[in-house]
Amino acid sequence: MLLKKYICLSAATLLTACDLIDYHPYDGRLDSDTSREINPTNIERIEKVCEGKDTIRFIFMGDTQRSYNETEDFVKYVNQLDSIDFIIHGGDYTEFGLKKEFEWNDDILSKLKVPYVGLIGNHDVIGNGDQVFRKIFGNENFSFVVSDVKFVCLNTNAIEYDYSHPVPDFNFLKNEIADSTRNKRTIVVMHAPPGNEQFDNIPLTLHAQEDKYTKRVQRYENAWQRVIPRYTKVQFAGSMAMLSVGTGWNYYRNHWETDMLLGIVPRNANDHANVTFTLKQNYFPWNIDLGEKVSFEPLCCGIYVNFLFDRDFWAKQPNKYPPGYYWFSTRIRNHIFIGERITLKLNPNSSWHKSISFFYELSTCDLYIINAIGNSYLKPKDYLSLSFGVKLQIL
């Protein structure tokens, strides 16, 4: 009887010990219960879930390596939501490219109630991680269409391959974008964005030939590319001039614009007309699409500094006055403004411009504000100025 118990205990110990047998941390063979072909399988689920929807809601997340507790909390939280259609994991399931790191993440993420797809991150390529990734997820470059939105997912971890083959695969990207004409929007998803040390735009043949001079020339050309104005602008009134014309630059996802404008103040009280220069900073927190070719920015706000070129106006008081007699400048005015703008997108094949925008602004300047403080006699119409303008987007 004792021998029988011993045999049973030994057998149970051996069966349990099977899970402890590990040939090597970079052994690429998957456990039998590890998921396979996650992306193709879940893309079918995503397309079914989103079929007929005019609004899709998804979560973009990633970098879950060594964060198993947090990933579990994430899964529990998402499973409580009813509004999420699918999830895109941006890569880096692993810290060291280990098979078990992939499997630990798979064990947690497989409990999601909504389908998810996964990109490959730079940590996932380490060792033989990219081979394990392909077994679990499928191709490292893939795409899918949800409603009228196409998602193109890329491997952009070039440095991990020593630039030995095209990463990113621009031919794949070119073909996918060319095939996107029937979709309203195309979203390109990647782990390493352009400009990151992982990302590579330069073919291998040029990589070998690149030297310090080439890099210097590229930096020089890139710097001048950024200097090229992106649009022209015409503005009427606004306490900067009767008519101002200039150019400018938009940047940071088109939320910010910087204008440089030359204006003319007509001859009236003065015996001659005056020229002005305005440096203007604009901020647009929201952009609302009203259709394929129309967008609306319900709030524009910002500041501008206006300079009047005339010897009768001074930046600081002339020497003929006692020190501190006049603390303000008559040549330089500081303004604040708010407004709205509507934009019509043009066909670049038949127009010189990408779009045309019409806007209005309400502004005031420093000296108007000082006058208005404590003076209820002055009404808003006394210290506010209305202006109208047109912006022609070139680049």
Short mmCIF file of C-alpha atoms in Angstrom, two decimals:
data_model
loop_
_atom_site.label_atom_id
_atom_site.label_comp_id
_atom_site.label_asym_id
_atom_site.label_seq_id
_atom_site.Cartn_x
_atom_site.Cartn_y
_atom_site.Cartn_z
CA MET A 1 0.00 0.00 0.00
CA LEU A 2 2.84 2.36 0.90
CA LEU A 3 4.60 1.48 -2.36
CA LYS A 4 1.44 2.25 -4.34
CA LYS A 5 1.17 5.70 -2.71
CA TYR A 6 4.80 6.36 -3.44
CA ILE A 7 4.38 5.42 -7.11
CA CYS A 8 1.31 7.70 -7.42
CA LEU A 9 3.13 10.59 -5.77
CA SER A 10 6.18 10.12 -7.99
CA ALA A 11 4.01 10.02 -11.12
CA ALA A 12 2.21 13.24 -10.10
CA THR A 13 5.55 14.91 -9.40
CA LEU A 14 6.90 13.90 -12.82
CA LEU A 15 3.75 15.15 -14.61
CA THR A 16 3.97 18.49 -12.80
CA ALA A 17 7.69 18.72 -13.49
CA CYS A 18 7.01 18.56 -17.24
CA ASP A 19 5.88 22.18 -17.04
CA LEU A 20 9.22 23.07 -15.46
CA ILE A 21 11.30 21.62 -18.29
CA ASP A 22 12.78 24.47 -20.32
CA TYR A 23 15.31 23.77 -23.05
CA HIS A 24 16.35 27.38 -23.44
CA PRO A 25 14.84 30.86 -22.90
CA TYR A 26 14.99 31.37 -26.68
CA ASP A 27 13.46 28.00 -27.53
CA GLY A 28 10.96 28.94 -30.22
CA ARG A 29 8.54 26.03 -29.80
CA LEU A 30 5.17 27.19 -28.51
CA ASP A 31 3.08 25.54 -25.82
CA SER A 32 0.05 23.69 -27.13
CA ASP A 33 -2.38 26.19 -25.58
CA THR A 34 -0.64 29.28 -27.00
CA SER A 35 -2.70 31.15 -29.60
CA ARG A 36 -1.79 30.95 -33.31
CA GLU A 37 -2.57 33.34 -36.17
CA ILE A 38 -4.14 35.91 -33.84
CA ASN A 39 -4.24 38.74 -36.38
CA PRO A 40 -6.00 36.95 -39.29
CA THR A 41 -8.47 35.34 -36.87
CA ASN A 42 -9.29 38.55 -35.01
CA ILE A 43 -9.47 40.68 -38.16
CA GLU A 44 -12.43 38.54 -39.25
CA ARG A 45 -14.02 39.12 -35.83
CA ILE A 46 -13.39 42.88 -36.05
CA GLU A 47 -14.98 43.12 -39.49
CA LYS A 48 -18.08 41.29 -38.25
CA VAL A 49 -18.35 43.39 -35.08
CA CYS A 50 -18.05 46.68 -36.99
CA GLU A 51 -20.13 45.77 -40.03
CA GLY A 52 -22.66 48.51 -40.80
CA LYS A 53 -21.36 50.91 -38.14
CA ASP A 54 -20.79 54.56 -39.02
CA THR A 55 -18.71 55.09 -35.86
CA ILE A 56 -15.95 52.80 -34.63
CA ARG A 57 -14.21 52.96 -31.27
CA PHE A 58 -10.89 51.28 -30.63
CA ILE A 59 -8.08 51.42 -28.10
CA PHE A 60 -4.44 51.77 -29.13
CA MET A 61 -2.08 50.47 -26.45
CA GLY A 62 1.27 48.74 -26.19
CA ASP A 63 4.58 48.25 -24.36
CA THR A 64 3.16 45.64 -21.99
CA GLN A 65 6.54 44.01 -21.44
CA ARG A 66 7.20 43.12 -17.78
CA SER A 67 3.86 44.74 -16.85
CA TYR A 68 1.72 41.65 -16.38
CA ASN A 69 -0.22 42.93 -13.37
CA GLU A 70 -1.02 46.19 -15.19
CA THR A 71 -2.00 44.27 -18.32
CA GLU A 72 -4.36 42.11 -16.26
CA ASP A 73 -5.91 45.27 -14.80
CA PHE A 74 -6.25 46.67 -18.32
CA VAL A 75 -8.09 43.55 -19.52
CA LYS A 76 -10.47 43.64 -16.56
CA TYR A 77 -11.20 47.32 -17.16
CA VAL A 78 -11.82 46.94 -20.90
CA ASN A 79 -14.08 43.95 -20.33
CA GLN A 80 -16.36 46.23 -18.32
CA LEU A 81 -16.81 48.60 -21.26
CA ASP A 82 -19.54 48.19 -23.84
CA SER A 83 -18.41 50.90 -26.22
CA ILE A 84 -15.09 49.44 -27.49
CA ASP A 85 -15.08 47.58 -30.82
CA PHE A 86 -11.48 46.35 -30.90
CA ILE A 87 -7.93 46.94 -29.65
CA ILE A 88 -4.65 47.51 -31.46
CA HIS A 89 -1.53 46.52 -29.52
CA GLY A 90 1.41 48.61 -30.75
CA GLY A 91 4.07 46.03 -29.93
CA ASP A 92 6.71 45.27 -27.30
CA TYR A 93 5.04 42.33 -25.61
CA THR A 94 8.51 41.31 -24.50
CA GLU A 95 11.50 42.96 -22.91
CA PHE A 96 14.04 40.36 -24.05
CA GLY A 97 12.35 38.64 -27.01
CA LEU A 98 11.63 35.50 -24.97
CA LYS A 99 9.03 32.98 -26.06
CA LYS A 100 7.60 32.83 -22.54
CA GLU A 101 7.12 36.61 -22.49
CA PHE A 102 4.94 36.26 -25.60
CA GLU A 103 3.02 33.40 -23.98
CA TRP A 104 2.47 35.25 -20.70
CA ASN A 105 1.02 38.20 -22.61
CA ASP A 106 -1.08 35.88 -24.75
CA ASP A 107 -2.48 34.19 -21.66
CA ILE A 108 -3.63 37.57 -20.31
CA LEU A 109 -4.81 39.23 -23.54
CA SER A 110 -6.72 36.14 -24.67
CA LYS A 111 -9.18 36.92 -21.87
CA LEU A 112 -10.30 40.11 -23.66
CA LYS A 113 -13.95 40.08 -24.70
CA VAL A 114 -13.20 42.23 -27.75
CA PRO A 115 -10.83 41.17 -30.55
CA TYR A 116 -7.36 42.61 -30.77
CA VAL A 117 -4.54 42.69 -33.31
CA GLY A 118 -0.86 43.14 -32.59
CA LEU A 119 2.12 44.85 -34.20
CA ILE A 120 5.71 43.84 -33.68
CA GLY A 121 7.88 46.05 -31.46
CA ASN A 122 11.65 46.40 -31.44
CA HIS A 123 11.98 44.33 -28.23
CA ASP A 124 9.92 41.59 -29.89
CA VAL A 125 12.58 41.15 -32.59
CA ILE A 126 15.46 40.45 -30.19
CA GLY A 127 16.96 36.96 -30.53
CA ASN A 128 14.43 34.86 -32.41
CA GLY A 129 11.48 36.90 -31.16
CA ASP A 130 10.33 37.86 -34.64
CA GLN A 131 9.96 34.18 -35.53
CA VAL A 132 7.88 33.58 -32.42
CA PHE A 133 5.81 36.68 -33.23
CA ARG A 134 4.99 35.36 -36.71
CA LYS A 135 3.88 32.01 -35.27
CA ILE A 136 1.54 33.69 -32.79
CA PHE A 137 0.30 36.68 -34.77
CA GLY A 138 1.02 36.07 -38.47
CA ASN A 139 2.67 38.46 -40.91
CA GLU A 140 4.48 41.46 -39.43
CA ASN A 141 2.98 43.75 -42.11
CA PHE A 142 -0.78 43.52 -42.50
CA SER A 143 -3.87 45.62 -43.15
CA PHE A 144 -7.61 45.49 -42.60
CA VAL A 145 -10.65 47.61 -43.37
CA VAL A 146 -13.25 48.58 -40.78
CA SER A 147 -16.31 50.38 -42.14
CA ASP A 148 -14.70 52.97 -44.47
CA VAL A 149 -11.37 53.19 -42.59
CA LYS A 150 -8.30 51.24 -43.65
CA PHE A 151 -5.65 50.35 -41.08
CA VAL A 152 -2.16 49.64 -42.44
CA CYS A 153 0.10 48.07 -39.80
CA LEU A 154 3.87 48.09 -40.35
CA ASN A 155 7.04 46.65 -38.92
CA THR A 156 9.25 49.75 -38.55
CA ASN A 157 12.03 48.35 -36.36
CA ALA A 158 14.79 48.67 -38.97
CA ILE A 159 17.76 48.82 -36.65
CA GLU A 160 16.95 45.36 -35.27
CA TYR A 161 17.61 43.87 -38.73
CA ASP A 162 20.87 45.77 -39.30
CA TYR A 163 19.14 47.22 -42.37
CA SER A 164 19.56 43.80 -44.04
CA HIS A 165 16.12 43.91 -45.66
CA PRO A 166 13.56 46.66 -46.28
CA VAL A 167 12.06 47.82 -42.98
CA PRO A 168 9.69 49.53 -43.28
CA ASP A 169 8.53 47.72 -46.40
CA PHE A 170 7.69 50.76 -48.52
CA ASN A 171 6.51 48.62 -51.43
CA PHE A 172 3.91 47.06 -49.14
CA LEU A 173 2.93 50.51 -47.87
CA LYS A 174 2.73 51.95 -51.40
CA ASN A 175 0.50 49.12 -52.61
CA GLU A 176 -1.78 49.37 -49.57
CA ILE A 177 -2.20 53.13 -49.93
CA ALA A 178 -2.83 52.80 -53.68
CA ASP A 179 -5.55 50.29 -52.84
CA SER A 180 -7.15 52.70 -50.32
CA THR A 181 -8.95 54.99 -52.77
CA ARG A 182 -12.36 53.57 -51.88
CA ASN A 183 -11.85 54.31 -48.18
CA LYS A 184 -12.50 57.67 -46.56
CA ARG A 185 -9.46 57.43 -44.32
CA THR A 186 -6.26 55.43 -44.08
CA ILE A 187 -4.52 55.07 -40.72
CA VAL A 188 -0.92 53.87 -40.73
CA VAL A 189 -0.03 52.15 -37.45
CA MET A 190 3.55 51.46 -36.36
CA HIS A 191 5.63 50.88 -33.28
CA ALA A 192 8.55 53.17 -34.12
CA PRO A 193 7.49 56.47 -35.75
CA PRO A 194 9.51 58.31 -38.42
CA GLY A 195 12.41 60.12 -36.80
CA ASN A 196 12.88 57.42 -34.16
CA GLU A 197 16.26 55.70 -34.08
CA GLN A 198 14.48 52.42 -34.93
CA PHE A 199 12.93 53.86 -38.09
CA ASP A 200 14.90 53.92 -41.34
CA ASN A 201 14.17 55.82 -44.55
CA ILE A 202 17.48 55.25 -46.27
CA PRO A 203 18.06 52.20 -48.51
CA LEU A 204 20.93 49.89 -47.62
CA THR A 205 23.04 50.97 -50.60
CA LEU A 206 23.01 54.55 -49.35
CA HIS A 207 23.60 53.48 -45.77
CA ALA A 208 26.99 52.08 -46.64
CA GLN A 209 28.01 55.25 -48.48
CA GLU A 210 26.66 57.76 -46.00
CA ASP A 211 29.31 59.97 -44.43
CA LYS A 212 29.47 63.07 -42.29
CA TYR A 213 29.22 65.36 -45.31
CA THR A 214 26.02 63.66 -46.52
CA LYS A 215 24.47 63.95 -43.08
CA ARG A 216 25.41 67.62 -42.94
CA VAL A 217 23.84 68.28 -46.33
CA GLN A 218 20.66 66.45 -45.28
CA ARG A 219 20.39 68.51 -42.11
CA TYR A 220 20.94 71.67 -44.15
CA GLU A 221 18.25 70.70 -46.68
CA ASN A 222 15.79 69.67 -43.95
CA ALA A 223 16.32 72.95 -42.15
CA TRP A 224 15.50 74.94 -45.30
CA GLN A 225 12.50 72.73 -46.02
CA ARG A 226 11.03 73.79 -42.69
CA VAL A 227 11.59 77.46 -43.55
CA ILE A 228 9.43 77.30 -46.70
CA PRO A 229 6.07 79.02 -45.96
CA ARG A 230 3.02 76.78 -45.99
CA TYR A 231 0.30 79.30 -46.85
CA THR A 232 -0.55 82.91 -47.72
CA LYS A 233 -2.98 85.03 -45.74
CA VAL A 234 -4.91 88.26 -46.31
CA GLN A 235 -6.57 90.04 -43.37
CA PHE A 236 -8.78 93.10 -43.27
CA ALA A 237 -8.75 95.36 -40.17
CA GLY A 238 -8.07 93.92 -36.70
CA SER A 239 -6.22 97.01 -35.40
CA MET A 240 -3.12 95.83 -37.24
CA ALA A 241 -3.74 97.72 -40.53
CA MET A 242 -6.49 98.36 -43.01
CA LEU A 243 -5.19 95.46 -45.12
CA SER A 244 -2.44 93.00 -44.21
CA VAL A 245 -0.88 90.40 -46.50
CA GLY A 246 1.65 87.78 -45.58
CA THR A 247 2.65 84.17 -45.21
CA GLY A 248 3.09 81.62 -42.48
CA TRP A 249 3.67 78.12 -41.20
CA ASN A 250 1.39 75.53 -39.60
CA TYR A 251 2.78 72.74 -37.44
CA TYR A 252 2.10 70.30 -34.61
CA ARG A 253 -0.83 68.56 -36.33
CA ASN A 254 -2.02 71.94 -37.64
CA HIS A 255 -3.00 73.12 -34.16
CA TRP A 256 -0.51 76.01 -34.35
CA GLU A 257 0.11 78.67 -36.98
CA THR A 258 2.64 81.49 -37.11
CA ASP A 259 1.96 84.45 -39.44
CA MET A 260 4.18 87.25 -40.71
CA LEU A 261 2.12 90.05 -42.25
CA LEU A 262 2.85 93.40 -43.86
CA GLY A 263 0.04 95.94 -43.68
CA ILE A 264 -0.92 99.41 -44.82
CA VAL A 265 -2.62 102.09 -42.73
CA PRO A 266 -4.15 104.56 -45.22
CA ARG A 267 -3.49 108.25 -45.17
CA ASN A 268 -6.07 109.92 -43.00
CA ALA A 269 -5.15 111.83 -39.87
CA ASN A 270 -1.49 111.52 -40.86
CA ASP A 271 -0.06 113.25 -43.86
CA HIS A 272 1.06 109.93 -45.30
CA ALA A 273 0.21 106.25 -45.20
CA ASN A 274 1.98 103.96 -42.74
CA VAL A 275 3.40 100.47 -43.12
CA THR A 276 3.00 97.88 -40.37
CA PHE A 277 4.51 94.49 -39.62
CA THR A 278 2.61 91.91 -37.56
CA LEU A 279 3.94 88.74 -35.98
CA LYS A 280 0.96 86.57 -35.11
CA GLN A 281 0.61 83.28 -33.23
CA ASN A 282 -2.61 81.28 -33.75
CA TYR A 283 -3.91 78.24 -31.85
CA PHE A 284 -6.71 75.93 -33.05
CA PRO A 285 -7.66 73.37 -30.39
CA TRP A 286 -10.37 71.61 -32.44
CA ASN A 287 -11.09 70.80 -36.07
CA ILE A 288 -14.53 69.40 -36.91
CA ASP A 289 -15.18 67.70 -40.26
CA LEU A 290 -18.51 68.81 -41.75
CA GLY A 291 -18.08 66.63 -44.81
CA GLU A 292 -15.43 65.31 -47.14
CA LYS A 293 -14.40 68.79 -48.27
CA VAL A 294 -15.47 71.09 -45.44
CA SER A 295 -14.07 71.49 -41.93
CA PHE A 296 -14.87 73.94 -39.16
CA GLU A 297 -12.67 75.29 -36.38
CA PRO A 298 -15.04 76.62 -33.71
CA LEU A 299 -12.30 78.36 -31.78
CA CYS A 300 -9.19 80.18 -32.84
CA CYS A 301 -7.26 82.19 -30.28
CA GLY A 302 -3.86 83.74 -29.97
CA ILE A 303 -1.73 86.84 -29.73
CA TYR A 304 0.00 89.16 -32.13
CA VAL A 305 2.53 91.96 -31.93
CA ASN A 306 2.16 94.87 -34.33
CA PHE A 307 4.99 97.24 -35.33
CA LEU A 308 4.34 100.62 -36.94
CA PHE A 309 7.12 101.88 -39.22
CA ASP A 310 7.13 105.63 -38.81
CA ARG A 311 9.69 107.93 -37.20
CA ASP A 312 6.95 109.78 -35.33
CA PHE A 313 6.24 106.62 -33.32
CA TRP A 314 8.77 105.27 -30.84
CA ALA A 315 9.51 101.90 -29.23
CA LYS A 316 10.70 103.65 -26.08
CA GLN A 317 10.28 107.26 -25.07
CA PRO A 318 12.66 109.75 -26.69
CA ASN A 319 15.41 111.36 -24.65
CA LYS A 320 13.57 114.67 -24.60
CA TYR A 321 11.30 113.31 -21.86
CA PRO A 322 12.33 112.79 -18.25
CA PRO A 323 13.02 109.14 -17.32
CA GLY A 324 9.79 107.18 -16.86
CA TYR A 325 7.64 109.99 -18.25
CA TYR A 326 6.00 107.64 -20.75
CA TRP A 327 6.23 103.94 -19.86
CA PHE A 328 4.56 102.62 -23.01
CA SER A 329 5.52 102.34 -26.67
CA THR A 330 3.61 104.05 -29.46
CA ARG A 331 5.23 101.88 -32.16
CA ILE A 332 4.59 98.41 -30.72
CA ARG A 333 1.12 97.08 -29.85
CA ASN A 334 0.29 93.75 -28.22
CA HIS A 335 -3.03 92.15 -29.13
CA ILE A 336 -5.11 89.16 -28.08
CA PHE A 337 -7.89 87.66 -30.20
CA ILE A 338 -10.47 84.90 -30.59
CA GLY A 339 -12.35 83.83 -33.70
CA GLU A 340 -13.66 81.02 -35.89
CA ARG A 341 -12.69 79.57 -39.25
CA ILE A 342 -14.20 77.40 -41.98
CA THR A 343 -12.05 75.56 -44.54
CA LEU A 344 -12.90 74.26 -48.01
CA LYS A 345 -10.61 71.55 -49.37
CA LEU A 346 -9.67 72.03 -53.03
CA ASN A 347 -8.65 69.58 -55.71
CA PRO A 348 -4.83 69.93 -55.96
CA ASN A 349 -4.93 68.68 -59.55
CA SER A 350 -7.00 71.65 -60.69
CA SER A 351 -5.93 74.29 -58.17
CA TRP A 352 -2.71 75.89 -56.99
CA HIS A 353 -3.80 75.45 -53.40
CA LYS A 354 -4.78 72.56 -51.13
CA SER A 355 -7.52 74.52 -49.38
CA ILE A 356 -9.03 77.94 -48.80
CA SER A 357 -10.13 79.17 -45.36
CA PHE A 358 -12.37 82.06 -44.36
CA PHE A 359 -12.18 83.47 -40.85
CA TYR A 360 -13.21 86.29 -38.59
CA GLU A 361 -11.64 87.52 -35.35
CA LEU A 362 -12.47 89.75 -32.40
CA SER A 363 -9.37 91.39 -30.95
CA THR A 364 -8.21 94.06 -28.59
CA CYS A 365 -4.86 95.59 -27.73
CA ASP A 366 -3.00 96.43 -24.55
CA LEU A 367 -3.87 100.12 -24.53
CA TYR A 368 -7.57 99.45 -25.17
CA ILE A 369 -7.65 97.04 -22.23
CA ILE A 370 -5.98 99.58 -19.94
CA ASN A 371 -8.60 102.15 -20.92
CA ALA A 372 -11.46 99.71 -20.36
CA ILE A 373 -10.40 98.66 -16.86
CA GLY A 374 -12.54 100.48 -14.32
CA ASN A 375 -14.44 102.43 -16.96
CA SER A 376 -17.97 101.12 -17.37
CA TYR A 377 -18.55 103.95 -19.79
CA LEU A 378 -16.64 102.01 -22.43
CA LYS A 379 -18.65 99.24 -24.05
CA PRO A 380 -17.22 96.17 -25.79
CA LYS A 381 -17.77 97.84 -29.16
CA ASP A 382 -15.36 100.55 -28.03
CA TYR A 383 -12.37 98.32 -27.29
CA LEU A 384 -12.99 95.29 -29.51
CA SER A 385 -12.04 95.17 -33.17
CA LEU A 386 -13.59 92.91 -35.82
CA SER A 387 -11.52 91.57 -38.69
CA PHE A 388 -12.01 89.22 -41.63
CA GLY A 389 -9.52 87.20 -43.59
CA VAL A 390 -8.71 84.51 -46.12
CA LYS A 391 -5.99 81.85 -45.91
CA LEU A 392 -4.77 79.93 -48.97
CA GLN A 393 -2.98 76.70 -48.02
CA ILE A 394 -0.14 75.91 -50.42
CA LEU A 395 1.72 72.98 -48.81
#
